[in-house]
PDB file of N, CA and C in Angstrom:
ATOM      1  N   UNK A1333     -53.049-149.943  50.018  1.00  0.00           N
ATOM      2  CA  UNK A1333     -54.075-151.283  50.286  1.00  0.00           C
ATOM      3  C   UNK A1333     -54.019-152.067  50.433  1.00  0.00           C
ATOM      4  N   UNK A1334     -52.766-152.673  50.884  1.00  0.00           N
ATOM      5  CA  UNK A1334     -52.337-153.921  51.407  1.00  0.00           C
ATOM      6  C   UNK A1334     -52.849-153.992  52.692  1.00  0.00           C
ATOM      7  N   UNK A1335     -51.872-152.753  52.943  1.00  0.00           N
ATOM      8  CA  UNK A1335     -51.685-152.675  54.561  1.00  0.00           C
ATOM      9  C   UNK A1335     -53.655-152.682  55.119  1.00  0.00           C
ATOM     10  N   UNK A1336     -54.132-151.989  54.615  1.00  0.00           N
ATOM     11  CA  UNK A1336     -55.339-151.463  55.154  1.00  0.00           C
ATOM     12  C   UNK A1336     -56.078-152.991  55.032  1.00  0.00           C
ATOM     13  N   UNK A1337     -56.181-154.051  53.659  1.00  0.00           N
ATOM     14  CA  UNK A1337     -56.760-155.201  53.835  1.00  0.00           C
ATOM     15  C   UNK A1337     -56.163-156.556  54.691  1.00  0.00           C
ATOM     16  N   UNK A1338     -54.600-156.001  55.583  1.00  0.00           N
ATOM     17  CA  UNK A1338     -54.316-156.954  56.808  1.00  0.00           C
ATOM     18  C   UNK A1338     -54.677-156.200  58.057  1.00  0.00           C
ATOM     19  N   UNK A1339     -54.865-155.016  57.967  1.00  0.00           N
ATOM     20  CA  UNK A1339     -55.164-153.890  59.375  1.00  0.00           C
ATOM     21  C   UNK A1339     -56.680-154.852  59.469  1.00  0.00           C
ATOM     22  N   UNK A1340     -57.842-155.246  58.459  1.00  0.00           N
ATOM     23  CA  UNK A1340     -58.955-155.526  58.086  1.00  0.00           C
ATOM     24  C   UNK A1340     -59.134-157.205  58.877  1.00  0.00           C
ATOM     25  N   UNK A1341     -58.084-157.268  58.278  1.00  0.00           N
ATOM     26  CA  UNK A1341     -58.253-159.297  58.414  1.00  0.00           C
ATOM     27  C   UNK A1341     -57.648-159.457  59.991  1.00  0.00           C
ATOM     28  N   UNK A1342     -56.866-158.389  60.211  1.00  0.00           N
ATOM     29  CA  UNK A1342     -56.333-158.989  62.222  1.00  0.00           C
ATOM     30  C   UNK A1342     -57.643-158.794  62.302  1.00  0.00           C
ATOM     31  N   UNK A1343     -58.279-157.450  62.070  1.00  0.00           N
ATOM     32  CA  UNK A1343     -59.247-157.147  63.209  1.00  0.00           C
ATOM     33  C   UNK A1343     -60.391-158.300  63.616  1.00  0.00           C
ATOM     34  N   UNK A1344     -60.588-158.740  62.374  1.00  0.00           N
ATOM     35  CA  UNK A1344     -61.812-159.971  61.950  1.00  0.00           C
ATOM     36  C   UNK A1344     -61.152-160.856  63.102  1.00  0.00           C
ATOM     37  N   UNK A1345     -59.735-161.246  62.443  1.00  0.00           N
ATOM     38  CA  UNK A1345     -59.242-162.446  63.564  1.00  0.00           C
ATOM     39  C   UNK A1345     -59.536-162.066  65.074  1.00  0.00           C
ATOM     40  N   UNK A1346     -58.984-161.200  65.440  1.00  0.00           N
ATOM     41  CA  UNK A1346     -59.023-160.749  67.164  1.00  0.00           C
ATOM     42  C   UNK A1346     -60.277-160.940  67.767  1.00  0.00           C
ATOM     43  N   UNK A1347     -61.488-160.167  66.719  1.00  0.00           N
ATOM     44  CA  UNK A1347     -62.846-160.234  67.249  1.00  0.00           C
ATOM     45  C   UNK A1347     -63.387-161.915  67.497  1.00  0.00           C
ATOM     46  N   UNK A1348     -62.952-162.460  66.363  1.00  0.00           N
ATOM     47  CA  UNK A1348     -63.935-163.838  66.958  1.00  0.00           C
ATOM     48  C   UNK A1348     -62.892-164.710  67.545  1.00  0.00           C
ATOM     49  N   UNK A1349     -61.794-164.448  67.858  1.00  0.00           N
ATOM     50  CA  UNK A1349     -60.848-165.117  68.622  1.00  0.00           C
ATOM     51  C   UNK A1349     -61.152-164.689  70.534  1.00  0.00           C
ATOM     52  N   UNK A1350     -61.189-163.332  70.465  1.00  0.00           N
ATOM     53  CA  UNK A1350     -61.954-163.063  71.730  1.00  0.00           C
ATOM     54  C   UNK A1350     -63.288-163.105  72.080  1.00  0.00           C
ATOM     55  N   UNK A1351     -64.396-163.284  70.630  1.00  0.00           N
ATOM     56  CA  UNK A1351     -65.704-164.154  71.681  1.00  0.00           C
ATOM     57  C   UNK A1351     -66.100-165.591  71.884  1.00  0.00           C
ATOM     58  N   UNK A1352     -64.970-166.054  71.229  1.00  0.00           N
ATOM     59  CA  UNK A1352     -64.839-167.488  71.841  1.00  0.00           C
ATOM     60  C   UNK A1352     -63.735-167.625  73.144  1.00  0.00           C
ATOM     61  N   UNK A1353     -63.260-166.452  73.585  1.00  0.00           N
ATOM     62  CA  UNK A1353     -62.916-166.673  74.801  1.00  0.00           C
ATOM     63  C   UNK A1353     -63.960-166.164  75.628  1.00  0.00           C
ATOM     64  N   UNK A1354     -64.227-165.411  75.090  1.00  0.00           N
ATOM     65  CA  UNK A1354     -65.430-164.968  76.513  1.00  0.00           C
ATOM     66  C   UNK A1354     -66.870-166.021  76.497  1.00  0.00           C
ATOM     67  N   UNK A1355     -67.321-166.459  75.237  1.00  0.00           N
ATOM     68  CA  UNK A1355     -67.742-167.899  75.204  1.00  0.00           C
ATOM     69  C   UNK A1355     -67.494-169.178  76.096  1.00  0.00           C
ATOM     70  N   UNK A1356     -65.792-169.281  76.531  1.00  0.00           N
ATOM     71  CA  UNK A1356     -65.813-170.164  77.196  1.00  0.00           C
ATOM     72  C   UNK A1356     -66.273-169.887  78.968  1.00  0.00           C
ATOM     73  N   UNK A1357     -66.537-168.914  79.366  1.00  0.00           N
ATOM     74  CA  UNK A1357     -67.113-168.505  80.602  1.00  0.00           C
ATOM     75  C   UNK A1357     -67.495-169.372  81.593  1.00  0.00           C
ATOM     76  N   UNK A1358     -67.543-169.902  82.593  1.00  0.00           N
ATOM     77  CA  UNK A1358     -68.533-170.329  83.139  1.00  0.00           C
ATOM     78  C   UNK A1358     -69.225-169.938  84.474  1.00  0.00           C
ATOM     79  N   UNK A1359     -69.841-169.994  84.791  1.00  0.00           N
ATOM     80  CA  UNK A1359     -70.294-169.263  86.044  1.00  0.00           C
ATOM     81  C   UNK A1359     -71.289-170.665  86.444  1.00  0.00           C
ATOM     82  N   UNK A1360     -70.920-170.359  88.113  1.00  0.00           N
ATOM     83  CA  UNK A1360     -72.086-171.245  88.827  1.00  0.00           C
ATOM     84  C   UNK A1360     -72.584-169.701  89.735  1.00  0.00           C
ATOM     85  N   UNK A1361     -74.003-170.712  89.750  1.00  0.00           N
ATOM     86  CA  UNK A1361     -74.867-170.254  90.539  1.00  0.00           C
ATOM     87  C   UNK A1361     -74.678-170.161  92.012  1.00  0.00           C
ATOM     88  N   UNK A1362     -74.141-171.406  92.890  1.00  0.00           N
ATOM     89  CA  UNK A1362     -73.899-171.432  93.873  1.00  0.00           C
ATOM     90  C   UNK A1362     -73.204-169.959  94.874  1.00  0.00           C
ATOM     91  N   UNK A1363     -74.257-169.790  95.673  1.00  0.00           N
ATOM     92  CA  UNK A1363     -73.590-169.127  96.978  1.00  0.00           C
ATOM     93  C   UNK A1363     -72.899-169.881  98.055  1.00  0.00           C
ATOM     94  N   UNK A1364     -72.854-169.027  98.441  1.00  0.00           N
ATOM     95  CA  UNK A1364     -72.244-169.188 100.346  1.00  0.00           C
ATOM     96  C   UNK A1364     -73.541-169.620 100.871  1.00  0.00           C
ATOM     97  N   UNK A1365     -74.957-168.712 100.637  1.00  0.00           N
ATOM     98  CA  UNK A1365     -76.089-169.141 102.076  1.00  0.00           C
ATOM     99  C   UNK A1365     -75.966-169.934 101.883  1.00  0.00           C
ATOM    100  N   UNK A1366     -76.209-170.887 100.204  1.00  0.00           N
ATOM    101  CA  UNK A1366     -76.964-171.614 100.071  1.00  0.00           C
ATOM    102  C   UNK A1366     -76.530-173.382 100.090  1.00  0.00           C
ATOM    103  N   UNK A1367     -74.773-172.911 101.020  1.00  0.00           N
ATOM    104  CA  UNK A1367     -74.117-173.862 101.112  1.00  0.00           C
ATOM    105  C   UNK A1367     -74.425-174.812 102.050  1.00  0.00           C
ATOM    106  N   UNK A1368     -74.372-176.058 102.692  1.00  0.00           N
ATOM    107  CA  UNK A1368     -74.319-176.398 104.321  1.00  0.00           C
ATOM    108  C   UNK A1368     -73.073-177.290 103.976  1.00  0.00           C
ATOM    109  N   UNK A1369     -72.663-177.494 105.089  1.00  0.00           N
ATOM    110  CA  UNK A1369     -71.102-178.348 105.599  1.00  0.00           C
ATOM    111  C   UNK A1369     -71.242-179.521 106.747  1.00  0.00           C
ATOM    112  N   UNK A1370     -70.856-180.231 106.159  1.00  0.00           N
ATOM    113  CA  UNK A1370     -70.739-181.139 107.105  1.00  0.00           C
ATOM    114  C   UNK A1370     -69.144-182.086 107.320  1.00  0.00           C
ATOM    115  N   UNK A1371     -69.707-183.044 108.201  1.00  0.00           N
ATOM    116  CA  UNK A1371     -68.164-183.536 108.310  1.00  0.00           C
ATOM    117  C   UNK A1371     -68.388-185.109 108.159  1.00  0.00           C
ATOM    118  N   UNK A1372     -67.483-185.991 107.187  1.00  0.00           N
ATOM    119  CA  UNK A1372     -68.203-187.267 106.934  1.00  0.00           C
ATOM    120  C   UNK A1372     -66.256-188.314 107.094  1.00  0.00           C
ATOM    121  N   UNK A1373     -66.930-189.493 108.202  1.00  0.00           N
ATOM    122  CA  UNK A1373     -66.110-189.964 108.447  1.00  0.00           C
ATOM    123  C   UNK A1373     -66.384-191.205 107.901  1.00  0.00           C
ATOM    124  N   UNK A1374     -64.937-191.774 107.442  1.00  0.00           N
ATOM    125  CA  UNK A1374     -64.780-193.003 106.467  1.00  0.00           C
ATOM    126  C   UNK A1374     -63.474-193.757 106.907  1.00  0.00           C
ATOM    127  N   UNK A1375     -64.044-194.941 106.945  1.00  0.00           N
ATOM    128  CA  UNK A1375     -63.244-196.391 106.953  1.00  0.00           C
ATOM    129  C   UNK A1375     -62.542-196.478 106.248  1.00  0.00           C
ATOM    130  N   UNK A1376     -61.549-197.586 106.275  1.00  0.00           N
ATOM    131  CA  UNK A1376     -61.148-198.447 105.132  1.00  0.00           C
ATOM    132  C   UNK A1376     -59.942-197.196 103.987  1.00  0.00           C
ATOM    133  N   UNK A1377     -59.285-196.218 104.365  1.00  0.00           N
ATOM    134  CA  UNK A1377     -58.714-195.199 103.723  1.00  0.00           C
ATOM    135  C   UNK A1377     -56.879-195.935 104.785  1.00  0.00           C
ATOM    136  N   UNK A1378     -56.165-196.101 103.099  1.00  0.00           N
ATOM    137  CA  UNK A1378     -55.308-196.851 103.619  1.00  0.00           C
ATOM    138  C   UNK A1378     -53.612-196.095 102.961  1.00  0.00           C
ATOM    139  N   UNK A1379     -54.211-194.974 102.022  1.00  0.00           N
ATOM    140  CA  UNK A1379     -52.960-194.456 102.000  1.00  0.00           C
ATOM    141  C   UNK A1379     -53.429-192.704 101.133  1.00  0.00           C
ATOM    142  N   UNK A1380     -52.620-191.771 100.925  1.00  0.00           N
ATOM    143  CA  UNK A1380     -52.962-190.584 100.285  1.00  0.00           C
ATOM    144  C   UNK A1380     -53.944-190.322  99.154  1.00  0.00           C
ATOM    145  N   UNK A1381     -53.478-191.092  98.256  1.00  0.00           N
ATOM    146  CA  UNK A1381     -53.920-191.533  97.134  1.00  0.00           C
ATOM    147  C   UNK A1381     -55.809-191.652  97.253  1.00  0.00           C
ATOM    148  N   UNK A1382     -56.218-192.416  98.770  1.00  0.00           N
ATOM    149  CA  UNK A1382     -57.891-192.520  98.811  1.00  0.00           C
ATOM    150  C   UNK A1382     -57.966-191.583  98.671  1.00  0.00           C
ATOM    151  N   UNK A1383     -57.424-190.251 100.044  1.00  0.00           N
ATOM    152  CA  UNK A1383     -57.933-189.206 100.088  1.00  0.00           C
ATOM    153  C   UNK A1383     -58.473-188.313  98.826  1.00  0.00           C
ATOM    154  N   UNK A1384     -57.571-188.514  98.118  1.00  0.00           N
ATOM    155  CA  UNK A1384     -57.572-187.574  96.818  1.00  0.00           C
ATOM    156  C   UNK A1384     -58.520-187.972  96.146  1.00  0.00           C
ATOM    157  N   UNK A1385     -58.796-190.008  95.562  1.00  0.00           N
ATOM    158  CA  UNK A1385     -59.309-190.448  95.161  1.00  0.00           C
ATOM    159  C   UNK A1385     -60.553-189.658  95.021  1.00  0.00           C
ATOM    160  N   UNK A1386     -61.138-190.124  96.965  1.00  0.00           N
ATOM    161  CA  UNK A1386     -62.612-189.947  97.164  1.00  0.00           C
ATOM    162  C   UNK A1386     -62.941-188.386  96.900  1.00  0.00           C
ATOM    163  N   UNK A1387     -62.277-187.503  97.461  1.00  0.00           N
ATOM    164  CA  UNK A1387     -61.853-185.916  97.642  1.00  0.00           C
ATOM    165  C   UNK A1387     -62.316-185.608  95.677  1.00  0.00           C
ATOM    166  N   UNK A1388     -62.060-185.989  94.834  1.00  0.00           N
ATOM    167  CA  UNK A1388     -61.843-186.029  93.828  1.00  0.00           C
ATOM    168  C   UNK A1388     -63.572-186.669  93.148  1.00  0.00           C
ATOM    169  N   UNK A1389     -63.941-187.556  93.601  1.00  0.00           N
ATOM    170  CA  UNK A1389     -65.084-188.031  93.231  1.00  0.00           C
ATOM    171  C   UNK A1389     -66.016-187.656  93.599  1.00  0.00           C
ATOM    172  N   UNK A1390     -65.831-186.962  95.303  1.00  0.00           N
ATOM    173  CA  UNK A1390     -67.209-185.777  95.834  1.00  0.00           C
ATOM    174  C   UNK A1390     -67.563-184.750  94.730  1.00  0.00           C
ATOM    175  N   UNK A1391     -66.213-183.624  94.645  1.00  0.00           N
ATOM    176  CA  UNK A1391     -66.487-182.826  93.867  1.00  0.00           C
ATOM    177  C   UNK A1391     -67.148-183.054  92.657  1.00  0.00           C
ATOM    178  N   UNK A1392     -66.838-184.321  91.632  1.00  0.00           N
ATOM    179  CA  UNK A1392     -67.221-184.500  90.617  1.00  0.00           C
ATOM    180  C   UNK A1392     -69.184-184.498  90.755  1.00  0.00           C
ATOM    181  N   UNK A1393     -69.287-184.282  91.605  1.00  0.00           N
ATOM    182  CA  UNK A1393     -70.993-184.769  91.627  1.00  0.00           C
ATOM    183  C   UNK A1393     -71.737-183.081  91.717  1.00  0.00           C
ATOM    184  N   UNK A1394     -72.702-182.764  91.024  1.00  0.00           N
ATOM    185  CA  UNK A1394     -73.576-181.962  90.809  1.00  0.00           C
ATOM    186  C   UNK A1394     -74.308-181.471  91.558  1.00  0.00           C
ATOM    187  N   UNK A1395     -73.524-180.023  92.707  1.00  0.00           N
ATOM    188  CA  UNK A1395     -73.933-179.826  94.231  1.00  0.00           C
ATOM    189  C   UNK A1395     -73.255-179.403  95.151  1.00  0.00           C
ATOM    190  N   UNK A1396     -71.983-180.026  95.006  1.00  0.00           N
ATOM    191  CA  UNK A1396     -71.052-180.011  95.649  1.00  0.00           C
ATOM    192  C   UNK A1396     -69.967-179.087  95.571  1.00  0.00           C
ATOM    193  N   UNK A1397     -69.822-178.320  96.639  1.00  0.00           N
ATOM    194  CA  UNK A1397     -68.569-177.239  96.103  1.00  0.00           C
ATOM    195  C   UNK A1397     -67.264-177.860  96.351  1.00  0.00           C
ATOM    196  N   UNK A1398     -67.270-178.518  97.215  1.00  0.00           N
ATOM    197  CA  UNK A1398     -65.807-178.744  97.819  1.00  0.00           C
ATOM    198  C   UNK A1398     -66.129-180.126  98.622  1.00  0.00           C
ATOM    199  N   UNK A1399     -64.438-180.411  98.745  1.00  0.00           N
ATOM    200  CA  UNK A1399     -64.444-182.115  99.643  1.00  0.00           C
ATOM    201  C   UNK A1399     -63.073-181.376 100.103  1.00  0.00           C
ATOM    202  N   UNK A1400     -62.709-181.922 101.427  1.00  0.00           N
ATOM    203  CA  UNK A1400     -61.281-181.271 102.015  1.00  0.00           C
ATOM    204  C   UNK A1400     -61.157-182.798 103.251  1.00  0.00           C
ATOM    205  N   UNK A1401     -59.965-183.500 101.936  1.00  0.00           N
ATOM    206  CA  UNK A1401     -59.384-184.108 103.685  1.00  0.00           C
ATOM    207  C   UNK A1401     -59.205-183.555 104.395  1.00  0.00           C
ATOM    208  N   UNK A1402     -59.614-183.891 106.032  1.00  0.00           N
ATOM    209  CA  UNK A1402     -59.215-182.846 106.973  1.00  0.00           C
ATOM    210  C   UNK A1402     -57.960-184.496 107.858  1.00  0.00           C
ATOM    211  N   UNK A1403     -58.190-184.636 108.020  1.00  0.00           N
ATOM    212  CA  UNK A1403     -57.900-186.096 108.706  1.00  0.00           C
ATOM    213  C   UNK A1403     -57.501-187.751 108.215  1.00  0.00           C
ATOM    214  N   UNK A1404     -55.736-187.929 108.103  1.00  0.00           N
ATOM    215  CA  UNK A1404     -56.039-189.560 107.548  1.00  0.00           C
ATOM    216  C   UNK A1404     -55.336-190.142 108.721  1.00  0.00           C
ATOM    217  N   UNK A1405     -56.689-191.841 108.845  1.00  0.00           N
ATOM    218  CA  UNK A1405     -55.673-192.445 109.948  1.00  0.00           C
ATOM    219  C   UNK A1405     -56.899-193.142 109.189  1.00  0.00           C
ATOM    220  N   UNK A1406     -56.588-194.563 110.466  1.00  0.00           N
ATOM    221  CA  UNK A1406     -57.992-195.525 110.924  1.00  0.00           C
ATOM    222  C   UNK A1406     -59.360-195.290 110.494  1.00  0.00           C
ATOM    223  N   UNK A1407     -59.619-193.852 110.936  1.00  0.00           N
ATOM    224  CA  UNK A1407     -61.090-193.267 110.284  1.00  0.00           C
ATOM    225  C   UNK A1407     -60.809-192.255 109.522  1.00  0.00           C
ATOM    226  N   UNK A1408     -60.793-191.652 108.372  1.00  0.00           N
ATOM    227  CA  UNK A1408     -60.440-190.402 108.133  1.00  0.00           C
ATOM    228  C   UNK A1408     -61.873-189.165 107.958  1.00  0.00           C
ATOM    229  N   UNK A1409     -60.906-188.634 107.869  1.00  0.00           N
ATOM    230  CA  UNK A1409     -62.329-186.965 108.297  1.00  0.00           C
ATOM    231  C   UNK A1409     -62.373-186.590 106.635  1.00  0.00           C
ATOM    232  N   UNK A1410     -63.627-185.914 106.698  1.00  0.00           N
ATOM    233  CA  UNK A1410     -63.309-185.131 104.945  1.00  0.00           C
ATOM    234  C   UNK A1410     -64.658-183.759 105.634  1.00  0.00           C
ATOM    235  N   UNK A1411     -64.133-182.635 105.011  1.00  0.00           N
ATOM    236  CA  UNK A1411     -65.206-181.763 105.280  1.00  0.00           C
ATOM    237  C   UNK A1411     -65.581-181.533 103.992  1.00  0.00           C
ATOM    238  N   UNK A1412     -67.254-181.507 103.385  1.00  0.00           N
ATOM    239  CA  UNK A1412     -67.490-181.493 102.194  1.00  0.00           C
ATOM    240  C   UNK A1412     -68.994-180.382 102.297  1.00  0.00           C
ATOM    241  N   UNK A1413     -68.553-179.592 101.498  1.00  0.00           N
ATOM    242  CA  UNK A1413     -69.725-178.152 101.285  1.00  0.00           C
ATOM    243  C   UNK A1413     -70.375-178.413  99.965  1.00  0.00           C
ATOM    244  N   UNK A1414     -71.619-178.099 100.567  1.00  0.00           N
ATOM    245  CA  UNK A1414     -72.650-178.699  99.168  1.00  0.00           C
ATOM    246  C   UNK A1414     -73.554-178.427  99.609  1.00  0.00           C
ATOM    247  N   UNK A1415     -74.779-178.100  98.411  1.00  0.00           N
ATOM    248  CA  UNK A1415     -75.998-177.314  98.067  1.00  0.00           C
ATOM    249  C   UNK A1415     -76.998-178.401  98.549  1.00  0.00           C
ATOM    250  N   UNK A1416     -77.952-178.207  99.561  1.00  0.00           N
ATOM    251  CA  UNK A1416     -79.144-179.599  99.547  1.00  0.00           C
ATOM    252  C   UNK A1416     -79.787-179.633  99.076  1.00  0.00           C
ATOM    253  N   UNK A1417     -80.249-178.337  98.260  1.00  0.00           N
ATOM    254  CA  UNK A1417     -81.192-178.388  96.985  1.00  0.00           C
ATOM    255  C   UNK A1417     -80.965-178.886  96.093  1.00  0.00           C
ATOM    256  N   UNK A1418     -79.694-179.615  95.331  1.00  0.00           N
ATOM    257  CA  UNK A1418     -79.098-180.370  94.406  1.00  0.00           C
ATOM    258  C   UNK A1418     -78.676-181.764  94.957  1.00  0.00           C
ATOM    259  N   UNK A1419     -78.049-182.248  95.874  1.00  0.00           N
ATOM    260  CA  UNK A1419     -77.275-183.456  96.276  1.00  0.00           C
ATOM    261  C   UNK A1419     -78.310-183.583  97.813  1.00  0.00           C
ATOM    262  N   UNK A1420     -77.801-184.561  98.466  1.00  0.00           N
ATOM    263  CA  UNK A1420     -78.449-185.158  99.432  1.00  0.00           C
ATOM    264  C   UNK A1420     -76.983-185.674 100.315  1.00  0.00           C
ATOM    265  N   UNK A1421     -76.830-185.310 101.703  1.00  0.00           N
ATOM    266  CA  UNK A1421     -75.782-186.411 102.289  1.00  0.00           C
ATOM    267  C   UNK A1421     -75.758-187.626 101.790  1.00  0.00           C
ATOM    268  N   UNK A1422     -77.158-188.743 101.958  1.00  0.00           N
ATOM    269  CA  UNK A1422     -76.928-189.925 101.199  1.00  0.00           C
ATOM    270  C   UNK A1422     -76.308-190.366  99.760  1.00  0.00           C
ATOM    271  N   UNK A1423     -76.403-189.448  98.878  1.00  0.00           N
ATOM    272  CA  UNK A1423     -76.348-189.246  97.717  1.00  0.00           C
ATOM    273  C   UNK A1423     -74.037-189.138  98.029  1.00  0.00           C
ATOM    274  N   UNK A1424     -74.104-188.283  99.055  1.00  0.00           N
ATOM    275  CA  UNK A1424     -72.273-188.305  98.866  1.00  0.00           C
ATOM    276  C   UNK A1424     -72.047-189.565  99.149  1.00  0.00           C
ATOM    277  N   UNK A1425     -72.328-189.936 100.586  1.00  0.00           N
ATOM    278  CA  UNK A1425     -72.262-190.762 101.099  1.00  0.00           C
ATOM    279  C   UNK A1425     -72.062-192.110 100.100  1.00  0.00           C
ATOM    280  N   UNK A1426     -72.995-191.979  99.482  1.00  0.00           N
ATOM    281  CA  UNK A1426     -72.891-193.626  98.443  1.00  0.00           C
ATOM    282  C   UNK A1426     -71.665-193.259  97.309  1.00  0.00           C
ATOM    283  N   UNK A1427     -70.943-192.062  96.941  1.00  0.00           N
ATOM    284  CA  UNK A1427     -70.208-191.882  96.091  1.00  0.00           C
ATOM    285  C   UNK A1427     -69.378-192.105  96.353  1.00  0.00           C
ATOM    286  N   UNK A1428     -69.191-192.292  98.197  1.00  0.00           N
ATOM    287  CA  UNK A1428     -67.778-192.598  98.656  1.00  0.00           C
ATOM    288  C   UNK A1428     -67.472-193.669  99.070  1.00  0.00           C
ATOM    289  N   UNK A1429     -68.493-194.296  99.035  1.00  0.00           N
ATOM    290  CA  UNK A1429     -68.474-196.135  99.308  1.00  0.00           C
ATOM    291  C   UNK A1429     -68.412-196.662  98.138  1.00  0.00           C
ATOM    292  N   UNK A1430     -68.792-195.900  96.955  1.00  0.00           N
ATOM    293  CA  UNK A1430     -68.673-196.818  95.805  1.00  0.00           C
ATOM    294  C   UNK A1430     -67.361-196.425  95.155  1.00  0.00           C
ATOM    295  N   UNK A1431     -66.626-195.561  95.597  1.00  0.00           N
ATOM    296  CA  UNK A1431     -65.294-195.104  95.588  1.00  0.00           C
ATOM    297  C   UNK A1431     -64.448-196.607  94.811  1.00  0.00           C
ATOM    298  N   UNK A1432     -63.452-196.739  94.162  1.00  0.00           N
ATOM    299  CA  UNK A1432     -62.760-197.705  93.993  1.00  0.00           C
ATOM    300  C   UNK A1432     -61.823-197.914  94.706  1.00  0.00           C
ATOM    301  N   UNK A1433     -60.983-198.719  95.142  1.00  0.00           N
ATOM    302  CA  UNK A1433     -59.529-198.993  95.932  1.00  0.00           C
ATOM    303  C   UNK A1433     -58.534-198.373  94.964  1.00  0.00           C
ATOM    304  N   UNK A1434     -57.709-197.559  95.760  1.00  0.00           N
ATOM    305  CA  UNK A1434     -56.249-197.363  95.191  1.00  0.00           C
ATOM    306  C   UNK A1434     -55.448-198.914  94.379  1.00  0.00           C
ATOM    307  N   UNK A1435     -55.537-199.769  95.233  1.00  0.00           N
ATOM    308  CA  UNK A1435     -54.988-201.081  95.113  1.00  0.00           C
ATOM    309  C   UNK A1435     -55.435-201.568  94.267  1.00  0.00           C
ATOM    310  N   UNK A1436     -57.206-201.862  94.494  1.00  0.00           N
ATOM    311  CA  UNK A1436     -57.649-202.506  93.287  1.00  0.00           C
ATOM    312  C   UNK A1436     -59.339-201.937  93.263  1.00  0.00           C
ATOM    313  N   UNK A1437     -58.882-201.308  92.043  1.00  0.00           N
ATOM    314  CA  UNK A1437     -60.210-200.287  91.665  1.00  0.00           C
ATOM    315  C   UNK A1437     -61.619-201.418  91.916  1.00  0.00           C
ATOM    316  N   UNK A1438     -61.532-201.828  91.439  1.00  0.00           N
ATOM    317  CA  UNK A1438     -62.763-203.007  91.300  1.00  0.00           C
ATOM    318  C   UNK A1438     -63.478-203.060  93.034  1.00  0.00           C
ATOM    319  N   UNK A1439     -62.665-203.219  93.913  1.00  0.00           N
ATOM    320  CA  UNK A1439     -62.789-203.389  95.739  1.00  0.00           C
ATOM    321  C   UNK A1439     -63.758-201.829  95.815  1.00  0.00           C
ATOM    322  N   UNK A1440     -64.876-202.308  96.688  1.00  0.00           N
ATOM    323  CA  UNK A1440     -64.948-200.980  97.157  1.00  0.00           C
ATOM    324  C   UNK A1440     -65.023-200.589  98.704  1.00  0.00           C
ATOM    325  N   UNK A1441     -63.672-200.171  99.069  1.00  0.00           N
ATOM    326  CA  UNK A1441     -63.245-200.834 101.025  1.00  0.00           C
ATOM    327  C   UNK A1441     -63.921-199.841 101.750  1.00  0.00           C
ATOM    328  N   UNK A1442     -63.746-198.374 101.621  1.00  0.00           N
ATOM    329  CA  UNK A1442     -64.486-197.343 101.736  1.00  0.00           C
ATOM    330  C   UNK A1442     -66.090-197.455 102.462  1.00  0.00           C
ATOM    331  N   UNK A1443     -65.982-197.075 103.738  1.00  0.00           N
ATOM    332  CA  UNK A1443     -67.688-197.076 104.604  1.00  0.00           C
ATOM    333  C   UNK A1443     -67.251-196.279 105.291  1.00  0.00           C
ATOM    334  N   UNK A1444     -68.500-195.433 105.318  1.00  0.00           N
ATOM    335  CA  UNK A1444     -69.099-194.315 106.177  1.00  0.00           C
ATOM    336  C   UNK A1444     -69.650-195.427 107.676  1.00  0.00           C
ATOM    337  N   UNK A1445     -68.514-194.130 108.299  1.00  0.00           N
ATOM    338  CA  UNK A1445     -68.827-193.991 110.099  1.00  0.00           C
ATOM    339  C   UNK A1445     -69.631-193.086 110.754  1.00  0.00           C
ATOM    340  N   UNK A1446     -70.230-193.238 111.182  1.00  0.00           N
ATOM    341  CA  UNK A1446     -71.892-193.118 111.681  1.00  0.00           C
ATOM    342  C   UNK A1446     -72.087-192.741 112.692  1.00  0.00           C
TER     343      UNK A1446
END
């Protein structure tokens, strides 16, 4: 009898944790058909940490699929894939220009080169 009770208890525990795990699944509705790709040139980047910080901040924006640094230099280049129905280029540019610098986070050293 105890075996049956333990078996039922184990099954209930498994069912509870399995349904919790399935409820954590996140789905995104952005398809590659809706995405636009743009290349953004940014001045003021002085180190590799700047590249990562900018890419991370841009990727947090709703509608941005990815932001990848392509080139580091006096003018660095990023490839940004985004859904123009959810976010505009201007909003992406504002996020970049409002990102704090790695040496002094209160400074906003990055400027878009057009």
